[in-house]
């Protein structure tokens, strides 16, 4: 009856056309992203470029010929793309690693943001003639290292575990500070904010507190819920719902959605997955989030490159250069000064090499772009802010991103992943053949098979095992670090076995709370 009305029918057709158009755009973006993923497999030269940065370069190529796939918006980045990427990073971030470096991470995440905003703003105001209000907004947009960019790059390069923890921890936590600072500063020219330290501090504490509160409530609630049943697909779906729910609920309550998602991911990854999921389910959920992170990253990095407007960048080249210099200078001050303070006060012992990588590896990405795009149109300098931020983001991704690998190699901080994989493959073959040998030695004779055949097969397997032992010894002689690598893996396996045992006791009702891993204290004595 309603569709008999011509106006209603026309509106329905327009809605259907919009859905079809959006679906086509999404499939186009996905097709291009996945096509780029195959390039390193077809052309070996492309393997020298991290996959995420290769996507940015392809996006730039599309932008150069004026092919626009999708128009990025703040809502698309912050509400759709960011929650799953933050959750996946927090899910895989071990609390034991994070806790040991929590002090320097908090220093970088809080005071590093303040130093960057102030330094970049003063530099732009003095050397580029930008008004202080506009300069502060540019500084706030670029104050936080982007977890999407940093985490993807460091994982691909195979950086050390502690270095990844420091960078990931800072990147995950400083976004809340950056968003609060940006929200406050964008309100100054609009007359909705006043520069009062008590107001700023109160807003910051409220935003962080609400984020931690909502994230903890959801994380622990889902942890105890999944403890009541063993349904892998349902538990996997609950983690996906929790990622978006924590962001949306926290934002609606006036908190930082970023902090809410990170808190939920940390709780579920370090507590809920242990107490409420069996090992098989935990593996399924982890693989699901690995896939989702790859899927979303593929889209995000391609679209970042595709959004570049080369003409606008050229018009603001001077401002971009000044901003880059100011950003690198303030990043150096925050990393090296705060790192020295942390080393002196709490004995963090962050090496100068690691601090150098933290300085140069502080990439900016989708979060900075989202903040710049969210500048109200009523501000006359909006286009200049967006152009400057896009130019700086492009510099960090292409110049810093493409040279970080060489910096890691030059400082001796990058592991030889190929050698490690070959070593693990050899260990796996030895384990498999050992099981085959154990089966043959049981002497389970079968009708029609002569004992001589068993002896012959046993001799073959023993010969292969001897050869593999020689290969392992040779690998360890060439790369002594493999022994430490193997020992660390064994420790992780032992801790996982211990944690799974405690979880079984909790699920069976024989314990009313999860016990802290005892072996962690044995491995790392005070």
JSON list of C-alpha atoms in Angstrom, two decimals, residues 17-137:
[
{"chain": "A", "resi": 17, "resn": "UNK", "atom": "CA", "xyz": [20.57, 2.49, -5.48]},
{"chain": "A", "resi": 18, "resn": "UNK", "atom": "CA", "xyz": [22.63, 3.92, -2.59]},
{"chain": "A", "resi": 19, "resn": "UNK", "atom": "CA", "xyz": [23.09, 0.48, -1.06]},
{"chain": "A", "resi": 20, "resn": "UNK", "atom": "CA", "xyz": [24.09, -1.01, -4.41]},
{"chain": "A", "resi": 21, "resn": "UNK", "atom": "CA", "xyz": [26.52, 1.85, -5.06]},
{"chain": "A", "resi": 22, "resn": "UNK", "atom": "CA", "xyz": [28.14, 1.52, -1.60]},
{"chain": "A", "resi": 23, "resn": "UNK", "atom": "CA", "xyz": [28.45, -2.24, -2.05]},
{"chain": "A", "resi": 24, "resn": "UNK", "atom": "CA", "xyz": [30.17, -1.78, -5.41]},
{"chain": "A", "resi": 25, "resn": "UNK", "atom": "CA", "xyz": [32.58, 0.75, -3.87]},
{"chain": "A", "resi": 26, "resn": "UNK", "atom": "CA", "xyz": [33.37, -1.62, -1.02]},
{"chain": "A", "resi": 27, "resn": "UNK", "atom": "CA", "xyz": [34.02, -4.52, -3.39]},
{"chain": "A", "resi": 28, "resn": "UNK", "atom": "CA", "xyz": [36.22, -2.29, -5.56]},
{"chain": "A", "resi": 29, "resn": "UNK", "atom": "CA", "xyz": [38.33, -1.20, -2.57]},
{"chain": "A", "resi": 30, "resn": "UNK", "atom": "CA", "xyz": [38.59, -4.79, -1.36]},
{"chain": "A", "resi": 31, "resn": "UNK", "atom": "CA", "xyz": [39.57, -6.09, -4.80]},
{"chain": "A", "resi": 32, "resn": "UNK", "atom": "CA", "xyz": [42.34, -3.52, -5.17]},
{"chain": "A", "resi": 33, "resn": "UNK", "atom": "CA", "xyz": [43.63, -4.19, -1.63]},
{"chain": "A", "resi": 34, "resn": "UNK", "atom": "CA", "xyz": [43.78, -7.95, -2.08]},
{"chain": "A", "resi": 35, "resn": "UNK", "atom": "CA", "xyz": [45.37, -7.55, -5.51]},
{"chain": "A", "resi": 36, "resn": "UNK", "atom": "CA", "xyz": [48.16, -5.55, -3.87]},
{"chain": "A", "resi": 37, "resn": "UNK", "atom": "CA", "xyz": [48.58, -8.36, -1.34]},
{"chain": "A", "resi": 38, "resn": "UNK", "atom": "CA", "xyz": [49.49, -10.74, -4.16]},
{"chain": "A", "resi": 39, "resn": "UNK", "atom": "CA", "xyz": [52.19, -8.47, -5.66]},
{"chain": "A", "resi": 40, "resn": "UNK", "atom": "CA", "xyz": [55.02, -9.67, -3.35]},
{"chain": "A", "resi": 41, "resn": "UNK", "atom": "CA", "xyz": [54.22, -13.26, -4.34]},
{"chain": "A", "resi": 42, "resn": "UNK", "atom": "CA", "xyz": [54.43, -12.46, -8.06]},
{"chain": "A", "resi": 43, "resn": "UNK", "atom": "CA", "xyz": [57.29, -9.95, -8.03]},
{"chain": "A", "resi": 44, "resn": "UNK", "atom": "CA", "xyz": [59.96, -10.70, -5.44]},
{"chain": "A", "resi": 45, "resn": "UNK", "atom": "CA", "xyz": [61.22, -7.10, -5.41]},
{"chain": "A", "resi": 46, "resn": "UNK", "atom": "CA", "xyz": [58.03, -5.94, -3.70]},
{"chain": "A", "resi": 47, "resn": "UNK", "atom": "CA", "xyz": [58.89, -8.12, -0.70]},
{"chain": "A", "resi": 48, "resn": "UNK", "atom": "CA", "xyz": [61.37, -5.43, 0.34]},
{"chain": "A", "resi": 49, "resn": "UNK", "atom": "CA", "xyz": [58.44, -3.07, 1.05]},
{"chain": "A", "resi": 50, "resn": "UNK", "atom": "CA", "xyz": [56.15, -3.73, 4.02]},
{"chain": "A", "resi": 51, "resn": "UNK", "atom": "CA", "xyz": [52.70, -4.70, 2.80]},
{"chain": "A", "resi": 52, "resn": "UNK", "atom": "CA", "xyz": [50.96, -1.80, 4.55]},
{"chain": "A", "resi": 53, "resn": "UNK", "atom": "CA", "xyz": [53.25, 0.79, 2.96]},
{"chain": "A", "resi": 54, "resn": "UNK", "atom": "CA", "xyz": [52.84, -0.86, -0.43]},
{"chain": "A", "resi": 55, "resn": "UNK", "atom": "CA", "xyz": [49.12, -0.22, -0.08]},
{"chain": "A", "resi": 56, "resn": "UNK", "atom": "CA", "xyz": [49.78, 3.47, 0.62]},
{"chain": "A", "resi": 57, "resn": "UNK", "atom": "CA", "xyz": [51.96, 3.71, -2.51]},
{"chain": "A", "resi": 58, "resn": "UNK", "atom": "CA", "xyz": [49.27, 2.07, -4.66]},
{"chain": "A", "resi": 59, "resn": "UNK", "atom": "CA", "xyz": [46.71, 4.46, -3.17]},
{"chain": "A", "resi": 60, "resn": "UNK", "atom": "CA", "xyz": [48.96, 7.38, -4.08]},
{"chain": "A", "resi": 61, "resn": "UNK", "atom": "CA", "xyz": [49.13, 6.06, -7.63]},
{"chain": "A", "resi": 62, "resn": "UNK", "atom": "CA", "xyz": [45.35, 6.01, -7.81]},
{"chain": "A", "resi": 63, "resn": "UNK", "atom": "CA", "xyz": [45.18, 9.53, -6.37]},
{"chain": "A", "resi": 64, "resn": "UNK", "atom": "CA", "xyz": [47.73, 10.75, -8.93]},
{"chain": "A", "resi": 65, "resn": "UNK", "atom": "CA", "xyz": [45.46, 9.68, -11.80]},
{"chain": "A", "resi": 66, "resn": "UNK", "atom": "CA", "xyz": [42.50, 11.08, -9.85]},
{"chain": "A", "resi": 67, "resn": "UNK", "atom": "CA", "xyz": [40.79, 7.76, -9.13]},
{"chain": "A", "resi": 68, "resn": "UNK", "atom": "CA", "xyz": [38.92, 8.17, -5.83]},
{"chain": "A", "resi": 69, "resn": "UNK", "atom": "CA", "xyz": [37.66, 4.93, -4.33]},
{"chain": "A", "resi": 70, "resn": "UNK", "atom": "CA", "xyz": [35.88, 6.21, -1.21]},
{"chain": "A", "resi": 71, "resn": "UNK", "atom": "CA", "xyz": [35.79, 9.53, 0.65]},
{"chain": "A", "resi": 72, "resn": "UNK", "atom": "CA", "xyz": [37.18, 9.01, 4.14]},
{"chain": "A", "resi": 73, "resn": "UNK", "atom": "CA", "xyz": [35.23, 10.56, 6.98]},
{"chain": "A", "resi": 74, "resn": "UNK", "atom": "CA", "xyz": [36.02, 10.82, 10.71]},
{"chain": "A", "resi": 75, "resn": "UNK", "atom": "CA", "xyz": [33.11, 8.52, 11.50]},
{"chain": "A", "resi": 76, "resn": "UNK", "atom": "CA", "xyz": [34.31, 5.86, 9.04]},
{"chain": "A", "resi": 77, "resn": "UNK", "atom": "CA", "xyz": [37.79, 5.81, 10.58]},
{"chain": "A", "resi": 78, "resn": "UNK", "atom": "CA", "xyz": [36.97, 6.17, 14.27]},
{"chain": "A", "resi": 79, "resn": "UNK", "atom": "CA", "xyz": [33.74, 4.19, 14.53]},
{"chain": "A", "resi": 80, "resn": "UNK", "atom": "CA", "xyz": [34.20, 1.49, 11.86]},
{"chain": "A", "resi": 81, "resn": "UNK", "atom": "CA", "xyz": [37.91, 0.88, 11.22]},
{"chain": "A", "resi": 82, "resn": "UNK", "atom": "CA", "xyz": [39.59, 1.76, 14.51]},
{"chain": "A", "resi": 83, "resn": "UNK", "atom": "CA", "xyz": [37.75, -0.45, 17.08]},
{"chain": "A", "resi": 84, "resn": "UNK", "atom": "CA", "xyz": [38.69, -3.85, 15.55]},
{"chain": "A", "resi": 85, "resn": "UNK", "atom": "CA", "xyz": [42.29, -2.77, 15.00]},
{"chain": "A", "resi": 86, "resn": "UNK", "atom": "CA", "xyz": [42.66, -1.52, 18.57]},
{"chain": "A", "resi": 87, "resn": "UNK", "atom": "CA", "xyz": [40.98, -4.60, 19.98]},
{"chain": "A", "resi": 88, "resn": "UNK", "atom": "CA", "xyz": [43.18, -7.00, 18.02]},
{"chain": "A", "resi": 89, "resn": "UNK", "atom": "CA", "xyz": [46.34, -5.24, 19.19]},
{"chain": "A", "resi": 90, "resn": "UNK", "atom": "CA", "xyz": [45.19, -5.20, 22.83]},
{"chain": "A", "resi": 91, "resn": "UNK", "atom": "CA", "xyz": [44.06, -8.85, 22.64]},
{"chain": "A", "resi": 92, "resn": "UNK", "atom": "CA", "xyz": [47.58, -9.91, 21.63]},
{"chain": "A", "resi": 93, "resn": "UNK", "atom": "CA", "xyz": [49.36, -7.57, 24.07]},
{"chain": "A", "resi": 94, "resn": "UNK", "atom": "CA", "xyz": [50.44, -9.53, 27.15]},
{"chain": "A", "resi": 95, "resn": "UNK", "atom": "CA", "xyz": [49.74, -7.81, 30.45]},
{"chain": "A", "resi": 96, "resn": "UNK", "atom": "CA", "xyz": [52.94, -9.21, 31.95]},
{"chain": "A", "resi": 97, "resn": "UNK", "atom": "CA", "xyz": [54.98, -7.46, 29.26]},
{"chain": "A", "resi": 98, "resn": "UNK", "atom": "CA", "xyz": [52.93, -4.27, 29.49]},
{"chain": "A", "resi": 99, "resn": "UNK", "atom": "CA", "xyz": [53.11, -4.13, 33.28]},
{"chain": "A", "resi": 100, "resn": "UNK", "atom": "CA", "xyz": [56.91, -4.22, 33.35]},
{"chain": "A", "resi": 101, "resn": "UNK", "atom": "CA", "xyz": [57.10, -1.10, 31.15]},
{"chain": "A", "resi": 102, "resn": "UNK", "atom": "CA", "xyz": [53.90, 0.65, 32.26]},
{"chain": "A", "resi": 103, "resn": "UNK", "atom": "CA", "xyz": [55.71, 3.67, 33.72]},
{"chain": "A", "resi": 104, "resn": "UNK", "atom": "CA", "xyz": [57.64, 4.71, 30.58]},
{"chain": "A", "resi": 105, "resn": "UNK", "atom": "CA", "xyz": [54.60, 3.91, 28.40]},
{"chain": "A", "resi": 106, "resn": "UNK", "atom": "CA", "xyz": [52.43, 6.25, 30.49]},
{"chain": "A", "resi": 107, "resn": "UNK", "atom": "CA", "xyz": [55.13, 8.94, 30.36]},
{"chain": "A", "resi": 108, "resn": "UNK", "atom": "CA", "xyz": [55.25, 8.73, 26.56]},
{"chain": "A", "resi": 109, "resn": "UNK", "atom": "CA", "xyz": [51.47, 8.50, 26.20]},
{"chain": "A", "resi": 110, "resn": "UNK", "atom": "CA", "xyz": [50.67, 11.49, 28.44]},
{"chain": "A", "resi": 111, "resn": "UNK", "atom": "CA", "xyz": [53.57, 13.91, 28.53]},
{"chain": "A", "resi": 112, "resn": "UNK", "atom": "CA", "xyz": [54.74, 13.02, 25.04]},
{"chain": "A", "resi": 113, "resn": "UNK", "atom": "CA", "xyz": [51.41, 14.25, 23.65]},
{"chain": "A", "resi": 114, "resn": "UNK", "atom": "CA", "xyz": [51.67, 17.53, 25.59]},
{"chain": "A", "resi": 115, "resn": "UNK", "atom": "CA", "xyz": [55.26, 18.12, 24.41]},
{"chain": "A", "resi": 116, "resn": "UNK", "atom": "CA", "xyz": [54.32, 17.45, 20.78]},
{"chain": "A", "resi": 117, "resn": "UNK", "atom": "CA", "xyz": [51.31, 19.77, 20.81]},
{"chain": "A", "resi": 118, "resn": "UNK", "atom": "CA", "xyz": [53.25, 22.62, 22.43]},
{"chain": "A", "resi": 119, "resn": "UNK", "atom": "CA", "xyz": [56.40, 22.23, 20.35]},
{"chain": "A", "resi": 120, "resn": "UNK", "atom": "CA", "xyz": [54.67, 21.89, 16.97]},
{"chain": "A", "resi": 121, "resn": "UNK", "atom": "CA", "xyz": [52.32, 24.80, 17.73]},
{"chain": "A", "resi": 122, "resn": "UNK", "atom": "CA", "xyz": [55.15, 27.14, 18.78]},
{"chain": "A", "resi": 123, "resn": "UNK", "atom": "CA", "xyz": [57.20, 26.20, 15.71]},
{"chain": "A", "resi": 124, "resn": "UNK", "atom": "CA", "xyz": [54.32, 26.82, 13.30]},
{"chain": "A", "resi": 125, "resn": "UNK", "atom": "CA", "xyz": [53.40, 30.08, 14.99]},
{"chain": "A", "resi": 126, "resn": "UNK", "atom": "CA", "xyz": [56.96, 31.44, 14.94]},
{"chain": "A", "resi": 127, "resn": "UNK", "atom": "CA", "xyz": [58.40, 30.11, 11.68]},
{"chain": "A", "resi": 128, "resn": "UNK", "atom": "CA", "xyz": [55.33, 29.64, 9.45]},
{"chain": "A", "resi": 129, "resn": "UNK", "atom": "CA", "xyz": [53.20, 32.56, 10.66]},
{"chain": "A", "resi": 130, "resn": "UNK", "atom": "CA", "xyz": [50.26, 30.29, 11.49]},
{"chain": "A", "resi": 131, "resn": "UNK", "atom": "CA", "xyz": [47.83, 31.56, 14.12]},
{"chain": "A", "resi": 132, "resn": "UNK", "atom": "CA", "xyz": [48.30, 29.94, 17.51]},
{"chain": "A", "resi": 133, "resn": "UNK", "atom": "CA", "xyz": [44.78, 28.46, 17.48]},
{"chain": "A", "resi": 134, "resn": "UNK", "atom": "CA", "xyz": [45.32, 26.76, 14.12]},
{"chain": "A", "resi": 135, "resn": "UNK", "atom": "CA", "xyz": [48.83, 25.65, 15.09]},
{"chain": "A", "resi": 136, "resn": "UNK", "atom": "CA", "xyz": [47.51, 24.02, 18.26]},
{"chain": "A", "resi": 137, "resn": "UNK", "atom": "CA", "xyz": [44.92, 22.07, 16.27]}
]
